[in-house]
Coordinates of C-alpha atoms (C1' of nucleotides) in Angstrom, one line a residue:
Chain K
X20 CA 0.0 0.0 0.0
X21 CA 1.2 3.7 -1.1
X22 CA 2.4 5.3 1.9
X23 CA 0.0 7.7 2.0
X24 CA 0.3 11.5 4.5
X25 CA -2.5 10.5 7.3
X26 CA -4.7 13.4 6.6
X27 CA -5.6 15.2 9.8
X28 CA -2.0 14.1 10.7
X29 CA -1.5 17.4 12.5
X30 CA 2.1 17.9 14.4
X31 CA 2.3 18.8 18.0
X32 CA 3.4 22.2 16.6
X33 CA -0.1 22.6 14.5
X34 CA -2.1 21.5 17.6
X35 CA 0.0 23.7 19.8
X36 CA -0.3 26.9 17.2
X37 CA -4.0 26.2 17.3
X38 CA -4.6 26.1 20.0
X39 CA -2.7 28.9 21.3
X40 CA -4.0 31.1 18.7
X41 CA -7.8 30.8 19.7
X42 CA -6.7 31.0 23.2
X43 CA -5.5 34.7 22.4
X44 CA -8.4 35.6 20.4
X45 CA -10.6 34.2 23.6
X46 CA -8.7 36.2 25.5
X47 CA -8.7 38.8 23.7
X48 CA -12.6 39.1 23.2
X49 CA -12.8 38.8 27.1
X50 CA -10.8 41.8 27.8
X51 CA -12.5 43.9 25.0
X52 CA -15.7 43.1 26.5
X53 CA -14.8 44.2 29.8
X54 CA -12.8 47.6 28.7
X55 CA -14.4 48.6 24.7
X56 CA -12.6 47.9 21.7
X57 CA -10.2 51.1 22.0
X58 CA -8.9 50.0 24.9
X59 CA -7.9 46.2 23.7
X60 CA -3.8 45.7 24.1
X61 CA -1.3 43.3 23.0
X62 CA 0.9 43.4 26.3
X63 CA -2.6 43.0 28.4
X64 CA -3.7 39.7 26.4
X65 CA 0.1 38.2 26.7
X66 CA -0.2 38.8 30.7
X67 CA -3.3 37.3 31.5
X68 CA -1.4 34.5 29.1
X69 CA 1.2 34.5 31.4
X70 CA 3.7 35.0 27.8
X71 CA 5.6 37.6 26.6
X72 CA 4.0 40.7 25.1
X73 CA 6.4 39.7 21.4
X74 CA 5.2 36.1 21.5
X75 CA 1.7 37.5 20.7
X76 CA 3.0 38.9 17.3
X77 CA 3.8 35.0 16.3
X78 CA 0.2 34.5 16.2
X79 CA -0.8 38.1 15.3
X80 CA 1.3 40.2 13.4
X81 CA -0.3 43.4 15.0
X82 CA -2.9 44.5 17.3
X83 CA -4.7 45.5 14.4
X84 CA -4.7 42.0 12.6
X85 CA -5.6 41.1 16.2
X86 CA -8.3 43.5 16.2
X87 CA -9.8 42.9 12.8
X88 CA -10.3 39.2 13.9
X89 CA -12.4 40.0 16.5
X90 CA -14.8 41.9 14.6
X91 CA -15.1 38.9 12.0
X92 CA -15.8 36.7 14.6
X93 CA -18.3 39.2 16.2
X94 CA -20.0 40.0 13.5
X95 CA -20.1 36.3 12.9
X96 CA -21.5 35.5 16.0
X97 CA -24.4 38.0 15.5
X98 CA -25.1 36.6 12.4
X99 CA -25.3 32.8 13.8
X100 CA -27.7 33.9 16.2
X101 CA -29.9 35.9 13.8
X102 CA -30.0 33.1 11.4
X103 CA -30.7 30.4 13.6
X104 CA -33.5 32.3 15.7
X105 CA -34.9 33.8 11.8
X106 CA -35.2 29.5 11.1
X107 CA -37.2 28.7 13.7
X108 CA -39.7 30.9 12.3
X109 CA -42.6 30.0 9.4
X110 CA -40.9 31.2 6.0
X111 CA -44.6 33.1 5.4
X112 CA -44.5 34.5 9.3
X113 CA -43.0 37.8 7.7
X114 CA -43.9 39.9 10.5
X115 CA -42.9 37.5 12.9
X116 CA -39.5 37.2 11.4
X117 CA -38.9 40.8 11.8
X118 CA -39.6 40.9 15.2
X119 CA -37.4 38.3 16.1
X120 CA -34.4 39.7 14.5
X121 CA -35.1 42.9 16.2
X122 CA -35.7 41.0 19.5
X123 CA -32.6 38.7 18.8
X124 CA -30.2 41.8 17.7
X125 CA -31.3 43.5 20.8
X126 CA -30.5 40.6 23.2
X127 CA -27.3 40.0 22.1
X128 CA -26.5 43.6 22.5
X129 CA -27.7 44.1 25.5
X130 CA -25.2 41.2 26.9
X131 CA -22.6 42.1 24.9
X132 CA -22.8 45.6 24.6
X133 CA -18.9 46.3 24.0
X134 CA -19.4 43.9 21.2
X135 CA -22.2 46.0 19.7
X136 CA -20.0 49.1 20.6
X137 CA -17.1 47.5 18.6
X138 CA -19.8 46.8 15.2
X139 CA -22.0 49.8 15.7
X140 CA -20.5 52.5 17.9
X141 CA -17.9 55.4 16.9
X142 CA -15.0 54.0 15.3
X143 CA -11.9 52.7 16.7
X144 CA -9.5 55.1 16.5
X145 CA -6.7 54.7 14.2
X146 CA -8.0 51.6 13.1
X147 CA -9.4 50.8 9.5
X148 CA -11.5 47.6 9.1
X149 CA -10.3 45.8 6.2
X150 CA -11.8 44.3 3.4
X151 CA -12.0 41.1 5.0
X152 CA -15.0 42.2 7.7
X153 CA -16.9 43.0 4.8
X154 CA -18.6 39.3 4.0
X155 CA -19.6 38.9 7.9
X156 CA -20.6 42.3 8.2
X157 CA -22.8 41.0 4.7
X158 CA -24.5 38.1 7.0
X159 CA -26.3 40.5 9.4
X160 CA -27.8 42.3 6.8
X161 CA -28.4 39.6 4.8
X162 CA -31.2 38.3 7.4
X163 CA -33.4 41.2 6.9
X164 CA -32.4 41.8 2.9
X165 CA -34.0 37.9 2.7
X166 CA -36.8 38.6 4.9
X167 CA -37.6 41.7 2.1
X168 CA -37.0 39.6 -0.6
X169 CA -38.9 36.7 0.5
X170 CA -41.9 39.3 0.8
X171 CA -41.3 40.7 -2.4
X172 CA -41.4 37.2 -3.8
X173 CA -44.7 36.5 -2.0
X174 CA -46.3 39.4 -3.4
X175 CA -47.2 40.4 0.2
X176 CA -45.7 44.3 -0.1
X177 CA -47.8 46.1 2.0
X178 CA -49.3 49.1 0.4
X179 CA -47.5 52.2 0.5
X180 CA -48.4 54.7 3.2
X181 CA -47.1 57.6 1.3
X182 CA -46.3 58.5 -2.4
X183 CA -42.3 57.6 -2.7
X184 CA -40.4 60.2 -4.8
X185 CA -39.3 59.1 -8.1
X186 CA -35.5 60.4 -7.3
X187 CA -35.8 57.0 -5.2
X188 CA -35.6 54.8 -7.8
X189 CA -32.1 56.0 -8.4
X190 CA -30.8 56.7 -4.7
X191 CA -31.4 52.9 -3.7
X192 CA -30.0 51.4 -7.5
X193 CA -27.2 50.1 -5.0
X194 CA -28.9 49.0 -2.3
X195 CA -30.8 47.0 -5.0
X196 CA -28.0 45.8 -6.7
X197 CA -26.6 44.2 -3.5
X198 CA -29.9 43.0 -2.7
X199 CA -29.6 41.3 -5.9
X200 CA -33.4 41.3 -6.4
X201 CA -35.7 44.3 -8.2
X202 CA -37.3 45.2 -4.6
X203 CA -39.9 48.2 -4.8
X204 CA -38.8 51.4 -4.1
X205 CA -40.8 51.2 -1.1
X206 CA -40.2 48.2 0.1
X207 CA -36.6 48.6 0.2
X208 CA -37.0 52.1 2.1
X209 CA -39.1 50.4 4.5
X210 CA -36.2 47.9 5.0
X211 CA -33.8 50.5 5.4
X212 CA -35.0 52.4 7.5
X213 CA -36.3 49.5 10.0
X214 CA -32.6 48.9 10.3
X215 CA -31.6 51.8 11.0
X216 CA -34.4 52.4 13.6
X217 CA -33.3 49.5 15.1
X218 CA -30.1 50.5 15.4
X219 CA -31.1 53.5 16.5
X220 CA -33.0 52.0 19.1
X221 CA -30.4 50.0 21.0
X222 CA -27.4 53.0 20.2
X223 CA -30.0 55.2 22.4
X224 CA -30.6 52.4 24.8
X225 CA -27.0 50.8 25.4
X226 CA -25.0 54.6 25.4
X227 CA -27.6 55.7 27.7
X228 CA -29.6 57.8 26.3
X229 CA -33.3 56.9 27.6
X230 CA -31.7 56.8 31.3
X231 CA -34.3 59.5 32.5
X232 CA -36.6 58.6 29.7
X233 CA -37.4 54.8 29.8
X234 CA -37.4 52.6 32.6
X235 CA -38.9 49.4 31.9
X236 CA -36.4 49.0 28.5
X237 CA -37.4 45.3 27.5
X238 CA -40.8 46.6 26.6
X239 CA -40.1 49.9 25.3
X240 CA -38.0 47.9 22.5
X241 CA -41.1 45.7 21.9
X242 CA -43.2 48.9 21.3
X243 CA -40.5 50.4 19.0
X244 CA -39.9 47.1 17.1
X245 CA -42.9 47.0 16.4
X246 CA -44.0 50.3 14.8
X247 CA -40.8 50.0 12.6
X248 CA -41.9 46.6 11.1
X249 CA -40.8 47.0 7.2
X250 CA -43.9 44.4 6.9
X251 CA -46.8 46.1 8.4
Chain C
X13 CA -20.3 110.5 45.4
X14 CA -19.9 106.8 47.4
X15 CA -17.3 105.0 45.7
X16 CA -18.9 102.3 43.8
X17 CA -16.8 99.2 42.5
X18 CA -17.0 100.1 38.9
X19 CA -19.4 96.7 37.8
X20 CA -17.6 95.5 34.6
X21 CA -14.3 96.6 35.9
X22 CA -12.3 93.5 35.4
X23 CA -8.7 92.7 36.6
X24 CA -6.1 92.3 34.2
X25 CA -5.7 88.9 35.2
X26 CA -9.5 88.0 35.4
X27 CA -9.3 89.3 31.6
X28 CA -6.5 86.6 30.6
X29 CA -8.1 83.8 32.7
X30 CA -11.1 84.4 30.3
X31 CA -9.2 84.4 27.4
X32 CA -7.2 81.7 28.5
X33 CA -10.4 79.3 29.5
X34 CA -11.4 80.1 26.1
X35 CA -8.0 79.8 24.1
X36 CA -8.0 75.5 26.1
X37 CA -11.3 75.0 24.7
X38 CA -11.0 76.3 21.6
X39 CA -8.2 74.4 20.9
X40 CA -9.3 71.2 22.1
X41 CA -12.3 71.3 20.9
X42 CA -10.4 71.7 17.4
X43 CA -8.2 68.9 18.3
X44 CA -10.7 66.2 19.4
X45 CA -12.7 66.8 15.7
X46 CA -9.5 66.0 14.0
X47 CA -8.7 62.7 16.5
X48 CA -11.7 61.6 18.2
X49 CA -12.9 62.5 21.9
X50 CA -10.8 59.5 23.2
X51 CA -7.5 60.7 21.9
X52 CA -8.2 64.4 23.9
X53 CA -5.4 65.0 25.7
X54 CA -4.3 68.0 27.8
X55 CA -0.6 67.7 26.9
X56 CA -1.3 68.0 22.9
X57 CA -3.7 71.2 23.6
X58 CA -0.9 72.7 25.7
X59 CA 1.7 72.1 23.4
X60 CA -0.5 73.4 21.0
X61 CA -0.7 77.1 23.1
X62 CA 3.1 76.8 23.9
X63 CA 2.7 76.4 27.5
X64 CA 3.7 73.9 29.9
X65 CA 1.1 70.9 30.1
X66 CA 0.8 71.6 34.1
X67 CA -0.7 75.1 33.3
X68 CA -3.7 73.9 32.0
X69 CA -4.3 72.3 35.2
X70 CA -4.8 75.8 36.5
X71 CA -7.7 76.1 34.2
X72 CA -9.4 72.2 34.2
X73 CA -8.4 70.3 37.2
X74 CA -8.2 66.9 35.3
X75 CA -9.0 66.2 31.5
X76 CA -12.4 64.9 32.3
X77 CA -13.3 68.2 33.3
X78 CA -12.2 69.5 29.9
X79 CA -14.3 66.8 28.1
X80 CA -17.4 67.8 30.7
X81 CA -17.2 71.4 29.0
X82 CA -16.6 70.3 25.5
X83 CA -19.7 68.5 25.8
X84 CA -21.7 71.1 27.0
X85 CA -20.3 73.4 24.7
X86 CA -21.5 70.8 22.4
X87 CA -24.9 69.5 23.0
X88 CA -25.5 73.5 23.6
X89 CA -24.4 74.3 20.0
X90 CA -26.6 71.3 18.4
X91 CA -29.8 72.5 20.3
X92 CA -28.9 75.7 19.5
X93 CA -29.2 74.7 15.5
X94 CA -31.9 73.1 15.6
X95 CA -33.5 75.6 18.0
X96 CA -33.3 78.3 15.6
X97 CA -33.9 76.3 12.5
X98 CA -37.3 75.3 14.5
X99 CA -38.0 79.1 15.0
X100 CA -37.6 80.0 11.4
X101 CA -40.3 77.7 10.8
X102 CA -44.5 78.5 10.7
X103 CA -45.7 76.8 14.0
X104 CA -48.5 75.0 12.7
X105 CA -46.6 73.5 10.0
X106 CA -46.0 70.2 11.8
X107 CA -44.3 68.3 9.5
X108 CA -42.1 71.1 8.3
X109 CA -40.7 71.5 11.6
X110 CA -40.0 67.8 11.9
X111 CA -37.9 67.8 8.5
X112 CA -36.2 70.9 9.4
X113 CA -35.5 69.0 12.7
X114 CA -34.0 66.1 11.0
X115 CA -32.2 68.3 8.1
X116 CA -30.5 70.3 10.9
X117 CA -29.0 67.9 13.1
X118 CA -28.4 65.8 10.0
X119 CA -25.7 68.5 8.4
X120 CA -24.6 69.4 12.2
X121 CA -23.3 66.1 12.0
X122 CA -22.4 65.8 9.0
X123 CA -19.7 68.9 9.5
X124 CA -18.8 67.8 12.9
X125 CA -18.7 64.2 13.2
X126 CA -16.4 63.6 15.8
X127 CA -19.0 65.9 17.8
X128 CA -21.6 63.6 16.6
X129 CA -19.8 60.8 18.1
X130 CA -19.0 62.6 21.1
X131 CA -22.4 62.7 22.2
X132 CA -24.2 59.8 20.1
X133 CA -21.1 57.0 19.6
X134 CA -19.6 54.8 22.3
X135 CA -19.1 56.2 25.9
X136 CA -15.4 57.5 26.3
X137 CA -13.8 54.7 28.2
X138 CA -13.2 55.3 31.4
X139 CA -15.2 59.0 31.6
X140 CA -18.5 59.0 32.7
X141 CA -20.4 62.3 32.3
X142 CA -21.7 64.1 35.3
X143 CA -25.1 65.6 36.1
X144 CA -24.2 69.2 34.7
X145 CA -24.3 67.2 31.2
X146 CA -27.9 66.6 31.3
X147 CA -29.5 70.0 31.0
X148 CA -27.8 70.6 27.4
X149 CA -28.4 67.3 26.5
X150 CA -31.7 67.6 27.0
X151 CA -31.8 71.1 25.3
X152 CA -31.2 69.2 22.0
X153 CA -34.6 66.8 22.6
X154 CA -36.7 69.3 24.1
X155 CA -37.1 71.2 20.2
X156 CA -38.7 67.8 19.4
X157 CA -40.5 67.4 22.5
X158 CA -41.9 70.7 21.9
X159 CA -43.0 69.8 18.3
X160 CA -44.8 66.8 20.2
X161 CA -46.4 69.0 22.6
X162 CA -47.9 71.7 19.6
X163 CA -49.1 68.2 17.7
X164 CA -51.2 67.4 20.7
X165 CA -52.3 71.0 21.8
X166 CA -53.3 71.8 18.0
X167 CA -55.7 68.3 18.2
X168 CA -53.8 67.6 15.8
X169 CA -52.3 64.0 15.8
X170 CA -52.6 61.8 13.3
X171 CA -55.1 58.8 13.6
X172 CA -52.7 55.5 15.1
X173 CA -51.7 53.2 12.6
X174 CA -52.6 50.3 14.7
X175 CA -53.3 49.4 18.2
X176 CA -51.1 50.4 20.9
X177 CA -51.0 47.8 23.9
X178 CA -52.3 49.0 27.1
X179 CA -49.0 47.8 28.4
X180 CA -47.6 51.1 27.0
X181 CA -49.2 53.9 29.0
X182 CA -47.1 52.6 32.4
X183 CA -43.8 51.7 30.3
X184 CA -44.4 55.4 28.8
X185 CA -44.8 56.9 32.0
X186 CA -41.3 58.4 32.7
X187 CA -41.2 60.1 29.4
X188 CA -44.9 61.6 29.4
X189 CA -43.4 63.2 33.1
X190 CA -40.5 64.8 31.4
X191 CA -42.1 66.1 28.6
X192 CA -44.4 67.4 31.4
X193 CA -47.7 67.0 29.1
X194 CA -49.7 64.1 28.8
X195 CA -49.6 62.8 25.1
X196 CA -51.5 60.1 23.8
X197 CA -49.2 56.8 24.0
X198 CA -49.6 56.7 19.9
X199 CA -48.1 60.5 19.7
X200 CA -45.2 59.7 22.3
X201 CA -44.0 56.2 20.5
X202 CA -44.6 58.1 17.2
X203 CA -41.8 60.5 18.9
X204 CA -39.5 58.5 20.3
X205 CA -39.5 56.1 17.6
X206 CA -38.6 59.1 15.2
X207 CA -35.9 60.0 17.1
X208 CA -34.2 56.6 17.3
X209 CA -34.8 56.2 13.7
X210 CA -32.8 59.7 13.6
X211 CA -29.8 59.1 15.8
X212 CA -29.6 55.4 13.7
X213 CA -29.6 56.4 10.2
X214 CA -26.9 59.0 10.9
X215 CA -24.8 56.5 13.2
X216 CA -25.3 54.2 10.2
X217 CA -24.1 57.2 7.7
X218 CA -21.1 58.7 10.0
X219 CA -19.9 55.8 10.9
X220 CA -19.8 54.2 7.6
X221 CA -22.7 51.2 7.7
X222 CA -23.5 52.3 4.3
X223 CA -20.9 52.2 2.3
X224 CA -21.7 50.2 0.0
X225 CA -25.2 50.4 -0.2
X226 CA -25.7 54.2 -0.5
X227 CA -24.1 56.8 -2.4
X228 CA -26.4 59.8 -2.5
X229 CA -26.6 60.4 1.1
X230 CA -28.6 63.6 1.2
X231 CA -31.5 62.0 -1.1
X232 CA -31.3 58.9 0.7
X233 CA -31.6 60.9 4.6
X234 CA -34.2 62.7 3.5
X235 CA -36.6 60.0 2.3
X236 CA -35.7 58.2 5.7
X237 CA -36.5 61.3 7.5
X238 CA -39.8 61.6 5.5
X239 CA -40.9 58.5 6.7
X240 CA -39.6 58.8 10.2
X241 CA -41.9 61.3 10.4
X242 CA -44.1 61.4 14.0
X243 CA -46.4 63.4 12.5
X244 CA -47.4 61.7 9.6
Chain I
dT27 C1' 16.1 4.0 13.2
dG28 C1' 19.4 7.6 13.8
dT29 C1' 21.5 11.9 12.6
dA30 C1' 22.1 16.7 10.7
dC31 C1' 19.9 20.5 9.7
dA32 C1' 16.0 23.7 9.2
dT33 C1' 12.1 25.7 11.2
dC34 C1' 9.5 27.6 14.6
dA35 C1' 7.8 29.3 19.4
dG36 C1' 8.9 31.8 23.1
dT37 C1' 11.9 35.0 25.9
dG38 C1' 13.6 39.3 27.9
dA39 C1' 15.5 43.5 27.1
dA40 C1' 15.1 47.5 24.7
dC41 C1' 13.4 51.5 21.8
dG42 C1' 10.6 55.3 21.5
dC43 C1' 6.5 57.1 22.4
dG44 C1' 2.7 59.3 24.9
dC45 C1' -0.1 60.1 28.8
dG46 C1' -2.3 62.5 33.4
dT47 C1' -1.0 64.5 37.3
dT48 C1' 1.9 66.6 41.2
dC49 C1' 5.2 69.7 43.1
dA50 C1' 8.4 73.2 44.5
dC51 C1' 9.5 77.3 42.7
dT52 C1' 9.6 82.1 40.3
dG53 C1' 7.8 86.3 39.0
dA54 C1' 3.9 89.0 38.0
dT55 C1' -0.5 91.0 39.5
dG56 C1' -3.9 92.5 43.0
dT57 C1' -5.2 94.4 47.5
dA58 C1' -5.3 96.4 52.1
dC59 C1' -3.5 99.9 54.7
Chain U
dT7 C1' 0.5 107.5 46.3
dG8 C1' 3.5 104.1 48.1
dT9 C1' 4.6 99.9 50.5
dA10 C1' 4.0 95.1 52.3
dC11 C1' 1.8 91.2 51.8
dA12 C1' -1.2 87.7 49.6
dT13 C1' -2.7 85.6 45.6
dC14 C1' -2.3 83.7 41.4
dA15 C1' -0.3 82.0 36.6
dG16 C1' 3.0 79.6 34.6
dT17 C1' 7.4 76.6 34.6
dG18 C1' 10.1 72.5 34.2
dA19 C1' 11.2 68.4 36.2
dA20 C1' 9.6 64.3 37.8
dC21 C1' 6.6 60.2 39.0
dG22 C1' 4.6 56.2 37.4
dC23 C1' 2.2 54.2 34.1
dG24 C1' 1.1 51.9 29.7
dC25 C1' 1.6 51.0 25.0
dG26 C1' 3.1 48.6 20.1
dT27 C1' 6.8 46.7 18.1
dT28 C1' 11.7 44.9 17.1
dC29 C1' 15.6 42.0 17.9
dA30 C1' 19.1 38.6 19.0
dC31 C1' 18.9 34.6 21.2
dT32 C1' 17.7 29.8 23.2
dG33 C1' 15.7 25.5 23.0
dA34 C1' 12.3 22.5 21.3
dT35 C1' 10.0 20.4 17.3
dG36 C1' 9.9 18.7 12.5
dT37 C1' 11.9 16.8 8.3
dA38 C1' 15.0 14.9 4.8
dC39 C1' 18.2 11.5 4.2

DNA sequence: TGTACATCAGTGAACGCGCGTTCACTGATGTAC
DNA sequence: TGTACATCAGTGAACGCGCGTTCACTGATGTAC
């Protein structure tokens, strides 16, 4: 018999280098979600490690690269839980599937809000996301662009409340384009702007804006969710 | 003739302090829109007026003090933009002063948006603002509180769009005591909904969530804003 | 199966930087008589 | 109006801290023969 290479025949090394490496990025994500994503440091993660600050940069070769993982993984993690809780519901529930993104988005915000701070608050200084965050950014969209779709596909549009512009048409030709379907002007400015009330929503809640305002918050999102509905 | 203390007669010195006090802020207030309010930092704004960094510390006794006035300075100059642009408007015209709302802190933003995140984006890590914050901040909601407040007074809010759960009126209850005016539950969500919807589509904008997906920006606001609309 | 060499992980010291804040001191300004 | 003292602004050095990143080196692991 040809000799052949075992193939999951990984080296001590490979098993040691994996290991190591998502034991850093755990790390890593603890710390940020204790002290915000502008705070996250190389020489903090190797301590708690109990390594030298330079060994890090054999696994990362900056605090950026370091950085930038996170916020794949975050943004992946967001998107795992939107997806899974979005197919639990009945494809034709579109109104329920809205809700439970909302409901889902906020949840996981609200017990990781450094984590929403790091995809949704002010920038991290000094630090450009690369290309690479792009696709998992995508995801978390991509749950509420299919929700539209599917509705679209349904025929089950809601009427339009108001007369859109016709200057519309061309403002959303991207949006359309990456939706990758011919959505109705309306529609897709219903979707839009659901997301961004959404976000809205929980960047009022979490940085503490409704302090004086709202008390009971778990409700007060319900109410909000629901009046932004791109489905109603 | 009694000798009276001449009322404006100012010291030499108490002229300079004021200038002084004035010269820190202006410059840091410069500074943190160029890096972010995170990277403020009393050494770079005394290096920037040539004196020794421990001189400012005769003006601000720590940096969070400076950061506490920039962002009263701040909030104050946003509800001062909107205030007026309110003014300019007919009183009546309801959904006028709503856009105008929107348009205004929309290009305030826009042309400062470091200030923007200042007071919308994360929490500065490790400053947490103090009481003497709030009064501005709520300068900058009271023009749409107001509008709320005219809405109901005229009679004229809009029929609700669908049912509002009892469950609101006590989960409301915070918010109809600040406003100091008891609006219908509809009116109030319609408000506070708007205003999340606001604060999201520009933190979606500023901080680059649209990237892809919009290019026009001032078409695309204002058909978000349109439909954001409380009074509609 | 054993040996010789190449690869890699991890170390500790160092570079160069920046920060907030304190302190003793100097010299100018203000005030009370 | 002049003098004596008190107040205040500003300085420069220092404390103590933390950071990202590089580098020459050691010792362990892997690989080719």
């Amino acid at each position: 018999m040809a000799s052949m290479p075992e193939p999951a025949a990984l080296t001590a090394r490979a098993v040691a280098r994996r290991e190591l490496t998502s034991a850093i990025v755990a790390v890593a994500r603890r710390q940020m979600a204790e002290i915000g994503p502008a705070q996250l440091s190389v020489r903090a993660v190797a301590r708690e490690l109990n390594m030298a600050s330079s060994a890090v940069y054999r696994y990362f070769p900056s605090r950026d690269e370091l950085l930038t993982e996170l916020l794949v993984i975050i943004y992946d993690e967001l998107a795992d839980a939107t997806e899974q809780a979005d197919a639990r519901r009945r494809r034709g529930d579109f109104s329920g599937r809205w809700l439970t993104l909302a409901r889902t988005t906020r949840s996981w915000a609200v017990s990781h809000p450094q984590d929403y701070a790091l995809l949704y608050g002010s920038p991290v200084p000094g630090y450009a996301a690369p290309e690479r965050t792009i696709p998992p950014a995508a995801r978390v969209t991509a749950v509420l662009i299919r929700l539209l779709r599917d509705v679209h596909r349904a025929g089950a549009v809601p009427a339009a409340r108001e007369r859109v512009p016709r200057s519309a048409h061309r403002t959303l030709a991207s949006f359309r384009q990456a939706v990758g379907e011919d959505l109705p002007d309306d529609l897709a400015l219903r979707g839009l702007t659901a997301w961004g009330g959404l976000i809205g929503a929980l960047t009022l809640e979490l940085f503490g804006h409704l302090q004086n305002v709202i008390t009971d918050h778990d409700t007060y999102f319900d109410l909000v969710a629901r009046r932004l509905s791109p489905v109603l």
